[in-house]
Amino acid sequence: MKYKMVLFDIDGVFLSEERCFDVSALTVWDLLSNPKLLGYSKPSLPIDPNEATLQNIRQDVYQEDKVLRYLKDRGVNSNWDMAYLVVIPQILDLLEHLAVHDEKWVHYFLQGPMDREALQKLGEICHQYQLEWSPNFAHFFAFYQENGEERRNRQELLEYSRQWIRDKWGIEIPSVARSSQLWKLGQALYQEWYLGEKLYWETEKNEPLDMGKKGYLTEEIPLADPKEYRELFASLHHAGTIVGFGTGRSKVEALIPLQEMGLLEKIDPERVITATDVMLAEEKYPELAPLGKPEPYTYLKGYDGGNSTLETILAQELPLPLRQEVLIVGDSVADLLAARKMGCAFAATLTGLNGLADRKLFEELEADYIIENVTDLRREVLLID
């Protein structure tokens, strides 16, 4: 079928998500163990952990990836959100232990910003009371499935800690999730680990928490030969199809590997929409946050291609009548939900976290197309040479 426009996700479609998951696990571990942060129980990380250490941390933090699957199935697409959702139950569990000794201080902590200084002070107080506590990442499921109630989607997961604190201690905390200092701290720490010291300095304009990180951006793994990707894009260009990207990566994390694979040459830069664009929109309209996938803003902005103002994009009545014109290609439930809200067709690739096992899930969700690899798009969906 001929579409006027095709908008692609990147991770799980062109590039393996494995390193992103590894780094989000490192972020959680660092938040809990770094002496400059909570500094509690778990051994702190070396600046350059070897592969065995990295995989052991991921298997612990994400419980042999069962936590990842739980989050992905509920539309959690951002590694920053994943890190936050995993670390907050650990901190709240520690606070429960501390409350036995000093509930007043727990109330004080919860009503302030959960920033770097607050985490470090929390660690110090807990050590003073000699609390015998260590992170238990299996607690994730007990927390989010408390009382047998299932959190069904990303928004419910992100808001649950606020509800839990209100029910437990009667405290209305000032902010949660993406507007909280804890979320922002995790986001910055993830960027440090992923980009490495040099690129972090250049792009974030901030001093890293720890010097000497090498970064993992240079260890990207394509899910097919990049030559096949270039052939796909050449066919799309020849057919007059407009192409764009919508990704949960930051701008620099998206542009560098796309450039290295030779996929930016025929792409309008206004149609490469990243988490950087989403965060700018959220900063301007915080009451609309979160705007990342599974919300359709990323793909709406790519579809618009810089022709409209932010206000015009956000004010559109959805879904748009685009099912015969625009195809979104992604590997996750978040991509499918974004396409559905936007009013587009959706092609699922089976190169995400669960691989071919995701076929049944996408069949149940009634994806328009299901393909094993994005390179099958020409032959099985677009019917172009």
mmCIF file of C-alpha atoms in Angstrom:
data_model
loop_
_atom_site.group_PDB
_atom_site.id
_atom_site.type_symbol
_atom_site.label_atom_id
_atom_site.label_comp_id
_atom_site.label_asym_id
_atom_site.label_seq_id
_atom_site.Cartn_x
_atom_site.Cartn_y
_atom_site.Cartn_z
ATOM 1 C CA MET A 1 0.000 0.000 0.000
ATOM 2 C CA LYS A 2 1.260 3.486 -0.813
ATOM 3 C CA TYR A 3 1.536 5.900 2.103
ATOM 4 C CA LYS A 4 2.375 9.582 1.734
ATOM 5 C CA MET A 5 4.456 9.515 4.907
ATOM 6 C CA VAL A 6 6.223 6.924 7.061
ATOM 7 C CA LEU A 7 7.353 7.813 10.587
ATOM 8 C CA PHE A 8 9.787 5.442 12.299
ATOM 9 C CA ASP A 9 10.768 4.761 15.866
ATOM 10 C CA ILE A 10 14.502 4.081 16.274
ATOM 11 C CA ASP A 11 15.117 1.749 19.226
ATOM 12 C CA GLY A 12 13.830 -1.743 18.614
ATOM 13 C CA VAL A 13 13.348 -0.885 14.931
ATOM 14 C CA PHE A 14 16.781 0.134 13.600
ATOM 15 C CA LEU A 15 18.927 -0.196 16.718
ATOM 16 C CA SER A 16 18.943 -2.744 19.512
ATOM 17 C CA GLU A 17 17.490 -1.469 22.785
ATOM 18 C CA GLU A 18 19.875 -3.583 24.835
ATOM 19 C CA ARG A 19 22.396 -0.860 25.682
ATOM 20 C CA CYS A 20 19.605 1.557 26.601
ATOM 21 C CA PHE A 21 18.207 -0.998 29.047
ATOM 22 C CA ASP A 22 21.684 -1.678 30.414
ATOM 23 C CA VAL A 23 22.248 2.027 31.043
ATOM 24 C CA SER A 24 18.869 2.572 32.701
ATOM 25 C CA ALA A 25 19.750 -0.280 35.090
ATOM 26 C CA LEU A 26 23.113 1.379 35.786
ATOM 27 C CA THR A 27 21.229 4.583 36.530
ATOM 28 C CA VAL A 28 19.018 2.906 39.140
ATOM 29 C CA TRP A 29 22.007 1.215 40.781
ATOM 30 C CA ASP A 30 23.994 4.467 40.834
ATOM 31 C CA LEU A 31 21.122 6.448 42.372
ATOM 32 C CA LEU A 32 21.000 3.974 45.264
ATOM 33 C CA SER A 33 24.692 3.233 45.740
ATOM 34 C CA ASN A 34 26.702 6.319 44.776
ATOM 35 C CA PRO A 35 28.091 8.032 47.914
ATOM 36 C CA LYS A 36 27.240 11.373 46.272
ATOM 37 C CA LEU A 37 23.600 10.260 46.146
ATOM 38 C CA LEU A 38 21.850 7.778 48.466
ATOM 39 C CA GLY A 39 25.021 5.769 49.026
ATOM 40 C CA TYR A 40 23.270 2.849 50.664
ATOM 41 C CA SER A 41 24.065 -0.877 50.883
ATOM 42 C CA LYS A 42 24.796 -1.839 47.296
ATOM 43 C CA PRO A 43 28.478 -1.560 46.268
ATOM 44 C CA SER A 44 29.009 1.640 44.309
ATOM 45 C CA LEU A 45 29.777 1.386 40.607
ATOM 46 C CA PRO A 46 33.194 1.618 39.017
ATOM 47 C CA ILE A 47 33.429 4.328 36.363
ATOM 48 C CA ASP A 48 33.930 1.704 33.658
ATOM 49 C CA PRO A 49 32.055 -1.480 34.691
ATOM 50 C CA ASN A 50 32.965 -4.573 32.717
ATOM 51 C CA GLU A 51 30.369 -6.477 30.720
ATOM 52 C CA ALA A 52 29.806 -9.114 33.414
ATOM 53 C CA THR A 53 29.164 -6.436 36.051
ATOM 54 C CA LEU A 54 26.844 -4.606 33.688
ATOM 55 C CA GLN A 55 24.741 -7.673 32.953
ATOM 56 C CA ASN A 56 24.597 -8.737 36.609
ATOM 57 C CA ILE A 57 23.273 -5.299 37.524
ATOM 58 C CA ARG A 58 20.657 -5.391 34.779
ATOM 59 C CA GLN A 59 19.480 -8.869 35.756
ATOM 60 C CA ASP A 60 19.089 -7.742 39.380
ATOM 61 C CA VAL A 61 17.482 -4.357 38.720
ATOM 62 C CA TYR A 62 15.100 -5.627 36.050
ATOM 63 C CA GLN A 63 14.614 -9.086 37.563
ATOM 64 C CA GLU A 64 15.849 -10.968 34.500
ATOM 65 C CA ASP A 65 13.918 -8.478 32.348
ATOM 66 C CA LYS A 66 10.513 -9.317 33.842
ATOM 67 C CA VAL A 67 10.273 -5.706 35.076
ATOM 68 C CA LEU A 68 11.121 -4.428 31.593
ATOM 69 C CA ARG A 69 8.400 -6.538 30.025
ATOM 70 C CA TYR A 70 5.867 -5.353 32.595
ATOM 71 C CA LEU A 71 6.696 -1.717 31.839
ATOM 72 C CA LYS A 72 6.847 -2.079 28.059
ATOM 73 C CA ASP A 73 3.501 -3.896 27.975
ATOM 74 C CA ARG A 74 1.952 -0.892 29.759
ATOM 75 C CA GLY A 75 3.245 1.661 27.291
ATOM 76 C CA VAL A 76 6.334 2.816 29.211
ATOM 77 C CA ASN A 77 8.721 3.691 26.397
ATOM 78 C CA SER A 78 11.213 6.059 28.025
ATOM 79 C CA ASN A 79 14.292 4.690 29.773
ATOM 80 C CA TRP A 80 14.143 7.765 32.008
ATOM 81 C CA ASP A 81 10.630 6.781 33.110
ATOM 82 C CA MET A 82 11.771 3.185 33.616
ATOM 83 C CA ALA A 83 14.594 4.231 35.932
ATOM 84 C CA TYR A 84 12.243 6.441 37.963
ATOM 85 C CA LEU A 85 9.548 3.775 38.250
ATOM 86 C CA VAL A 86 12.067 1.215 39.503
ATOM 87 C CA VAL A 87 13.930 3.432 41.959
ATOM 88 C CA ILE A 88 10.946 5.113 43.682
ATOM 89 C CA PRO A 89 9.625 1.892 45.356
ATOM 90 C CA GLN A 90 13.124 1.300 46.756
ATOM 91 C CA ILE A 91 13.299 4.767 48.269
ATOM 92 C CA LEU A 92 9.802 4.486 49.719
ATOM 93 C CA ASP A 93 10.671 1.076 51.199
ATOM 94 C CA LEU A 94 13.737 2.619 52.858
ATOM 95 C CA LEU A 95 11.590 5.450 54.214
ATOM 96 C CA GLU A 96 9.207 2.910 55.757
ATOM 97 C CA HIS A 97 12.135 1.381 57.638
ATOM 98 C CA LEU A 98 13.353 4.814 58.711
ATOM 99 C CA ALA A 99 9.884 5.874 59.904
ATOM 100 C CA VAL A 100 10.100 3.296 62.706
ATOM 101 C CA HIS A 101 12.881 5.444 64.182
ATOM 102 C CA ASP A 102 12.143 8.961 62.923
ATOM 103 C CA GLU A 103 8.794 9.465 61.201
ATOM 104 C CA LYS A 104 9.051 13.225 61.566
ATOM 105 C CA TRP A 105 12.169 13.292 59.391
ATOM 106 C CA VAL A 106 10.445 11.080 56.792
ATOM 107 C CA HIS A 107 7.624 13.644 56.557
ATOM 108 C CA TYR A 108 10.218 16.393 56.196
ATOM 109 C CA PHE A 109 11.981 14.509 53.394
ATOM 110 C CA LEU A 110 8.804 13.779 51.460
ATOM 111 C CA GLN A 111 7.650 17.394 51.498
ATOM 112 C CA GLY A 112 10.886 18.688 50.004
ATOM 113 C CA PRO A 113 12.570 18.174 46.637
ATOM 114 C CA MET A 114 14.034 14.686 46.208
ATOM 115 C CA ASP A 115 17.224 16.123 44.738
ATOM 116 C CA ARG A 116 20.872 15.105 45.062
ATOM 117 C CA GLU A 117 21.368 16.796 48.423
ATOM 118 C CA ALA A 118 18.168 15.283 49.851
ATOM 119 C CA LEU A 119 19.127 11.755 48.758
ATOM 120 C CA GLN A 120 22.575 12.127 50.258
ATOM 121 C CA LYS A 121 21.085 13.379 53.538
ATOM 122 C CA LEU A 122 18.615 10.471 53.564
ATOM 123 C CA GLY A 123 21.507 8.047 53.267
ATOM 124 C CA GLU A 124 23.342 9.749 56.121
ATOM 125 C CA ILE A 125 20.302 9.649 58.423
ATOM 126 C CA CYS A 126 19.698 5.970 57.674
ATOM 127 C CA HIS A 127 23.321 5.138 58.425
ATOM 128 C CA GLN A 128 23.078 7.028 61.722
ATOM 129 C CA TYR A 129 20.218 4.753 62.745
ATOM 130 C CA GLN A 130 22.219 1.771 61.427
ATOM 131 C CA LEU A 131 19.290 0.551 59.364
ATOM 132 C CA GLU A 132 19.840 -2.937 57.994
ATOM 133 C CA TRP A 133 18.329 -2.317 54.583
ATOM 134 C CA SER A 134 19.342 -3.122 51.050
ATOM 135 C CA PRO A 135 17.472 -2.730 47.758
ATOM 136 C CA ASN A 136 15.178 -5.591 46.812
ATOM 137 C CA PHE A 137 14.153 -5.126 43.203
ATOM 138 C CA ALA A 138 11.607 -7.943 43.358
ATOM 139 C CA HIS A 139 9.633 -5.488 45.533
ATOM 140 C CA PHE A 140 8.715 -3.686 42.298
ATOM 141 C CA PHE A 141 5.810 -6.037 41.611
ATOM 142 C CA ALA A 142 4.478 -5.984 45.176
ATOM 143 C CA PHE A 143 4.493 -2.175 45.075
ATOM 144 C CA TYR A 144 2.701 -1.642 41.773
ATOM 145 C CA GLN A 145 0.284 -4.542 42.292
ATOM 146 C CA GLU A 146 -0.518 -3.717 45.923
ATOM 147 C CA ASN A 147 -3.865 -5.045 47.203
ATOM 148 C CA GLY A 148 -4.260 -6.962 43.953
ATOM 149 C CA GLU A 149 -4.939 -3.767 42.020
ATOM 150 C CA GLU A 150 -3.219 -3.609 38.648
ATOM 151 C CA ARG A 151 -1.704 -0.380 37.331
ATOM 152 C CA ARG A 152 -2.837 -0.523 33.700
ATOM 153 C CA ASN A 153 -0.818 2.120 31.881
ATOM 154 C CA ARG A 154 2.127 4.491 32.078
ATOM 155 C CA GLN A 155 0.202 7.383 33.583
ATOM 156 C CA GLU A 156 -1.224 5.241 36.383
ATOM 157 C CA LEU A 157 2.256 3.902 37.142
ATOM 158 C CA LEU A 158 3.813 7.368 37.208
ATOM 159 C CA GLU A 159 1.099 8.736 39.510
ATOM 160 C CA TYR A 160 0.933 5.766 41.850
ATOM 161 C CA SER A 161 3.786 6.796 44.172
ATOM 162 C CA ARG A 162 1.981 10.046 44.911
ATOM 163 C CA GLN A 163 -1.197 8.145 45.786
ATOM 164 C CA TRP A 164 0.796 5.671 47.893
ATOM 165 C CA ILE A 165 2.462 8.454 49.930
ATOM 166 C CA ARG A 166 -0.897 10.138 50.501
ATOM 167 C CA ASP A 167 -2.503 6.909 51.663
ATOM 168 C CA LYS A 168 0.472 5.868 53.803
ATOM 169 C CA TRP A 169 1.399 9.138 55.489
ATOM 170 C CA GLY A 170 -1.336 11.595 54.575
ATOM 171 C CA ILE A 171 1.134 13.795 52.724
ATOM 172 C CA GLU A 172 0.405 15.501 49.410
ATOM 173 C CA ILE A 173 3.849 15.641 47.836
ATOM 174 C CA PRO A 174 4.420 18.690 45.615
ATOM 175 C CA SER A 175 5.324 16.834 42.435
ATOM 176 C CA VAL A 176 5.863 13.385 41.014
ATOM 177 C CA ALA A 177 7.379 11.732 37.986
ATOM 178 C CA ARG A 178 8.648 14.025 35.243
ATOM 179 C CA SER A 179 8.161 17.231 37.204
ATOM 180 C CA SER A 180 10.015 15.867 40.242
ATOM 181 C CA GLN A 181 13.649 16.437 41.110
ATOM 182 C CA LEU A 182 14.149 12.686 41.485
ATOM 183 C CA TRP A 183 13.010 12.053 37.901
ATOM 184 C CA LYS A 184 15.258 14.845 36.620
ATOM 185 C CA LEU A 185 18.194 13.506 38.620
ATOM 186 C CA GLY A 186 17.730 10.061 37.098
ATOM 187 C CA GLN A 187 17.412 11.561 33.624
ATOM 188 C CA ALA A 188 20.684 13.486 34.016
ATOM 189 C CA LEU A 189 22.469 10.434 35.415
ATOM 190 C CA TYR A 190 21.263 8.284 32.520
ATOM 191 C CA GLN A 191 22.627 10.866 30.076
ATOM 192 C CA GLU A 192 25.989 10.810 31.836
ATOM 193 C CA TRP A 193 26.290 7.057 31.533
ATOM 194 C CA TYR A 194 25.018 6.901 27.958
ATOM 195 C CA LEU A 195 26.823 9.872 26.465
ATOM 196 C CA GLY A 196 30.039 9.719 28.455
ATOM 197 C CA GLU A 197 31.873 12.593 30.094
ATOM 198 C CA LYS A 198 32.998 14.493 26.972
ATOM 199 C CA LEU A 199 29.717 14.426 25.083
ATOM 200 C CA TYR A 200 27.734 15.101 28.263
ATOM 201 C CA TRP A 201 29.741 18.286 28.840
ATOM 202 C CA GLU A 202 29.185 19.357 25.218
ATOM 203 C CA THR A 203 25.458 18.652 24.977
ATOM 204 C CA GLU A 204 24.078 19.093 28.496
ATOM 205 C CA LYS A 205 26.306 22.048 29.490
ATOM 206 C CA ASN A 206 26.524 20.626 33.011
ATOM 207 C CA GLU A 207 29.254 19.052 35.102
ATOM 208 C CA PRO A 208 28.893 15.270 35.371
ATOM 209 C CA LEU A 209 28.366 13.765 38.802
ATOM 210 C CA ASP A 210 31.473 11.621 38.275
ATOM 211 C CA MET A 211 34.288 12.193 35.803
ATOM 212 C CA GLY A 212 35.674 9.569 33.478
ATOM 213 C CA LYS A 213 32.577 7.809 32.132
ATOM 214 C CA LYS A 214 33.295 6.470 28.636
ATOM 215 C CA GLY A 215 29.683 6.412 27.404
ATOM 216 C CA TYR A 216 27.771 3.722 25.532
ATOM 217 C CA LEU A 217 26.575 5.691 22.505
ATOM 218 C CA THR A 218 29.437 4.264 20.450
ATOM 219 C CA GLU A 219 28.335 0.693 21.227
ATOM 220 C CA GLU A 220 25.045 0.820 19.296
ATOM 221 C CA ILE A 221 24.020 -2.440 17.605
ATOM 222 C CA PRO A 222 22.027 -2.200 14.329
ATOM 223 C CA LEU A 223 19.253 -4.797 13.992
ATOM 224 C CA ALA A 224 20.135 -5.388 10.325
ATOM 225 C CA ASP A 225 22.880 -4.419 7.918
ATOM 226 C CA PRO A 226 22.730 -0.585 7.614
ATOM 227 C CA LYS A 227 23.086 -1.073 3.853
ATOM 228 C CA GLU A 228 19.586 -2.600 3.866
ATOM 229 C CA TYR A 229 18.303 0.427 5.776
ATOM 230 C CA ARG A 230 19.774 2.739 3.153
ATOM 231 C CA GLU A 231 18.147 0.705 0.388
ATOM 232 C CA LEU A 232 14.781 0.992 2.163
ATOM 233 C CA PHE A 233 15.143 4.751 2.448
ATOM 234 C CA ALA A 234 16.230 5.052 -1.181
ATOM 235 C CA SER A 235 13.063 3.196 -2.228
ATOM 236 C CA LEU A 236 10.897 5.460 -0.078
ATOM 237 C CA HIS A 237 12.569 8.541 -1.536
ATOM 238 C CA HIS A 238 12.135 7.233 -5.087
ATOM 239 C CA ALA A 239 8.432 6.599 -4.402
ATOM 240 C CA GLY A 240 7.991 10.170 -3.182
ATOM 241 C CA THR A 241 7.266 9.088 0.393
ATOM 242 C CA ILE A 242 8.055 11.573 3.152
ATOM 243 C CA VAL A 243 10.102 9.983 5.945
ATOM 244 C CA GLY A 244 10.595 10.984 9.568
ATOM 245 C CA PHE A 245 11.602 9.681 12.992
ATOM 246 C CA GLY A 246 9.935 9.840 16.379
ATOM 247 C CA THR A 247 12.076 8.587 19.248
ATOM 248 C CA GLY A 248 12.404 8.640 23.015
ATOM 249 C CA ARG A 249 16.125 9.347 22.616
ATOM 250 C CA SER A 250 17.561 12.807 23.135
ATOM 251 C CA LYS A 251 18.533 14.763 20.018
ATOM 252 C CA VAL A 252 22.235 13.884 20.079
ATOM 253 C CA GLU A 253 21.542 10.210 20.855
ATOM 254 C CA ALA A 254 19.337 10.033 17.768
ATOM 255 C CA LEU A 255 21.343 12.056 15.265
ATOM 256 C CA ILE A 256 24.758 10.461 15.776
ATOM 257 C CA PRO A 257 23.794 6.819 15.030
ATOM 258 C CA LEU A 258 21.381 7.842 12.252
ATOM 259 C CA GLN A 259 24.182 9.798 10.625
ATOM 260 C CA GLU A 260 26.611 6.887 11.013
ATOM 261 C CA MET A 261 24.112 4.540 9.318
ATOM 262 C CA GLY A 262 23.625 6.991 6.447
ATOM 263 C CA LEU A 263 19.904 7.565 7.091
ATOM 264 C CA LEU A 264 19.817 11.346 7.453
ATOM 265 C CA GLU A 265 20.799 12.326 3.931
ATOM 266 C CA LYS A 266 17.291 12.454 2.506
ATOM 267 C CA ILE A 267 15.438 13.309 5.744
ATOM 268 C CA ASP A 268 14.087 16.740 6.601
ATOM 269 C CA PRO A 269 15.686 17.543 9.989
ATOM 270 C CA GLU A 270 12.329 19.015 11.059
ATOM 271 C CA ARG A 271 10.955 15.464 10.959
ATOM 272 C CA VAL A 272 13.512 13.973 13.366
ATOM 273 C CA ILE A 273 11.594 14.389 16.614
ATOM 274 C CA THR A 274 13.230 13.349 19.880
ATOM 275 C CA ALA A 275 12.824 13.453 23.653
ATOM 276 C CA THR A 276 14.550 16.832 23.530
ATOM 277 C CA ASP A 277 11.599 18.240 21.569
ATOM 278 C CA VAL A 278 9.137 16.604 23.956
ATOM 279 C CA MET A 279 10.840 18.068 27.022
ATOM 280 C CA LEU A 280 10.810 21.554 25.505
ATOM 281 C CA ALA A 281 7.061 21.246 24.934
ATOM 282 C CA GLU A 282 6.533 19.960 28.468
ATOM 283 C CA GLU A 283 8.522 22.854 29.905
ATOM 284 C CA LYS A 284 6.290 25.312 28.085
ATOM 285 C CA TYR A 285 3.058 23.494 28.957
ATOM 286 C CA PRO A 286 3.765 21.518 32.164
ATOM 287 C CA GLU A 287 0.048 20.965 32.724
ATOM 288 C CA LEU A 288 0.007 18.759 29.579
ATOM 289 C CA ALA A 289 2.956 16.567 30.636
ATOM 290 C CA PRO A 290 3.843 13.857 29.978
ATOM 291 C CA LEU A 291 3.774 14.275 26.188
ATOM 292 C CA GLY A 292 6.124 11.428 25.271
ATOM 293 C CA LYS A 293 4.896 8.175 23.802
ATOM 294 C CA PRO A 294 2.312 6.643 24.134
ATOM 295 C CA GLU A 295 0.994 10.196 23.728
ATOM 296 C CA PRO A 296 1.108 11.098 20.023
ATOM 297 C CA TYR A 297 2.959 14.446 20.272
ATOM 298 C CA THR A 298 6.287 13.014 19.017
ATOM 299 C CA TYR A 299 4.697 11.720 15.818
ATOM 300 C CA LEU A 300 2.346 14.695 15.446
ATOM 301 C CA LYS A 301 5.329 17.032 15.385
ATOM 302 C CA GLY A 302 7.090 14.782 12.869
ATOM 303 C CA TYR A 303 3.983 14.759 10.688
ATOM 304 C CA ASP A 304 3.775 18.545 10.864
ATOM 305 C CA GLY A 305 7.404 18.965 9.821
ATOM 306 C CA GLY A 306 7.830 22.425 11.301
ATOM 307 C CA ASN A 307 4.848 23.945 9.485
ATOM 308 C CA SER A 308 2.843 24.863 12.591
ATOM 309 C CA THR A 309 3.368 26.339 16.016
ATOM 310 C CA LEU A 310 3.563 24.187 19.125
ATOM 311 C CA GLU A 311 0.190 25.547 20.183
ATOM 312 C CA THR A 312 -1.427 24.517 16.900
ATOM 313 C CA ILE A 313 -0.008 20.988 17.124
ATOM 314 C CA LEU A 314 -1.243 20.530 20.686
ATOM 315 C CA ALA A 315 -4.681 21.968 19.916
ATOM 316 C CA GLN A 316 -5.509 19.482 17.140
ATOM 317 C CA GLU A 317 -8.594 17.359 17.640
ATOM 318 C CA LEU A 318 -7.615 13.699 17.499
ATOM 319 C CA PRO A 319 -7.709 11.274 15.860
ATOM 320 C CA LEU A 320 -6.822 12.858 12.513
ATOM 321 C CA PRO A 321 -8.089 11.247 9.266
ATOM 322 C CA LEU A 322 -4.658 9.825 8.385
ATOM 323 C CA ARG A 323 -5.171 6.065 8.323
ATOM 324 C CA GLN A 324 -4.700 5.841 4.562
ATOM 325 C CA GLU A 325 -1.919 8.443 4.414
ATOM 326 C CA VAL A 326 0.495 7.998 7.323
ATOM 327 C CA LEU A 327 2.159 4.824 8.591
ATOM 328 C CA ILE A 328 3.972 4.659 11.929
ATOM 329 C CA VAL A 329 6.549 1.888 12.353
ATOM 330 C CA GLY A 330 7.553 0.857 15.873
ATOM 331 C CA ASP A 331 8.303 -2.074 18.127
ATOM 332 C CA SER A 332 6.332 -1.193 21.245
ATOM 333 C CA VAL A 333 2.845 -0.873 22.660
ATOM 334 C CA ALA A 334 3.648 2.808 23.227
ATOM 335 C CA ASP A 335 4.174 3.308 19.482
ATOM 336 C CA LEU A 336 0.940 1.498 18.660
ATOM 337 C CA LEU A 337 -1.064 3.567 21.150
ATOM 338 C CA ALA A 338 0.452 6.793 19.820
ATOM 339 C CA ALA A 339 -0.457 5.801 16.248
ATOM 340 C CA ARG A 340 -3.997 4.912 17.295
ATOM 341 C CA LYS A 341 -4.532 8.200 19.155
ATOM 342 C CA MET A 342 -3.144 10.122 16.193
ATOM 343 C CA GLY A 343 -5.304 8.256 13.677
ATOM 344 C CA CYS A 344 -2.522 6.561 11.667
ATOM 345 C CA ALA A 345 -1.871 3.032 10.474
ATOM 346 C CA PHE A 346 0.702 1.066 12.454
ATOM 347 C CA ALA A 347 3.307 -1.534 11.511
ATOM 348 C CA ALA A 348 4.839 -3.503 14.386
ATOM 349 C CA THR A 349 8.379 -4.822 14.076
ATOM 350 C CA LEU A 350 9.317 -7.970 16.011
ATOM 351 C CA THR A 351 12.798 -6.724 16.923
ATOM 352 C CA GLY A 352 12.006 -5.262 20.334
ATOM 353 C CA LEU A 353 12.599 -6.660 23.807
ATOM 354 C CA ASN A 354 10.559 -9.855 23.316
ATOM 355 C CA GLY A 355 11.450 -10.469 19.688
ATOM 356 C CA LEU A 356 9.193 -12.819 17.740
ATOM 357 C CA ALA A 357 7.207 -13.560 20.899
ATOM 358 C CA ASP A 358 5.544 -10.146 20.532
ATOM 359 C CA ARG A 359 3.575 -11.322 17.492
ATOM 360 C CA LYS A 360 0.700 -12.574 19.648
ATOM 361 C CA LEU A 361 0.568 -9.290 21.590
ATOM 362 C CA PHE A 362 0.374 -7.203 18.432
ATOM 363 C CA GLU A 363 -2.213 -9.521 16.944
ATOM 364 C CA GLU A 364 -4.363 -9.059 20.044
ATOM 365 C CA LEU A 365 -3.889 -5.282 19.812
ATOM 366 C CA GLU A 366 -4.873 -5.432 16.133
ATOM 367 C CA ALA A 367 -1.810 -3.815 14.623
ATOM 368 C CA ASP A 368 -2.367 -3.121 10.919
ATOM 369 C CA TYR A 369 0.839 -4.939 9.965
ATOM 370 C CA ILE A 370 3.319 -7.170 11.772
ATOM 371 C CA ILE A 371 6.778 -7.669 10.249
ATOM 372 C CA GLU A 372 9.825 -9.478 11.573
ATOM 373 C CA ASN A 373 12.268 -6.714 10.650
ATOM 374 C CA VAL A 374 11.928 -3.172 9.346
ATOM 375 C CA THR A 375 13.741 -4.299 6.201
ATOM 376 C CA ASP A 376 10.600 -6.322 5.343
ATOM 377 C CA LEU A 377 8.595 -3.106 5.058
ATOM 378 C CA ARG A 378 9.146 -2.632 1.318
ATOM 379 C CA ARG A 379 8.056 -6.120 0.300
ATOM 380 C CA GLU A 380 5.329 -6.889 2.848
ATOM 381 C CA VAL A 381 3.675 -3.528 3.490
ATOM 382 C CA LEU A 382 4.613 -0.795 1.050
ATOM 383 C CA LEU A 383 4.858 -3.050 -2.005
ATOM 384 C CA ILE A 384 7.639 -0.961 -3.529
ATOM 385 C CA ASP A 385 11.012 -1.931 -5.002
#
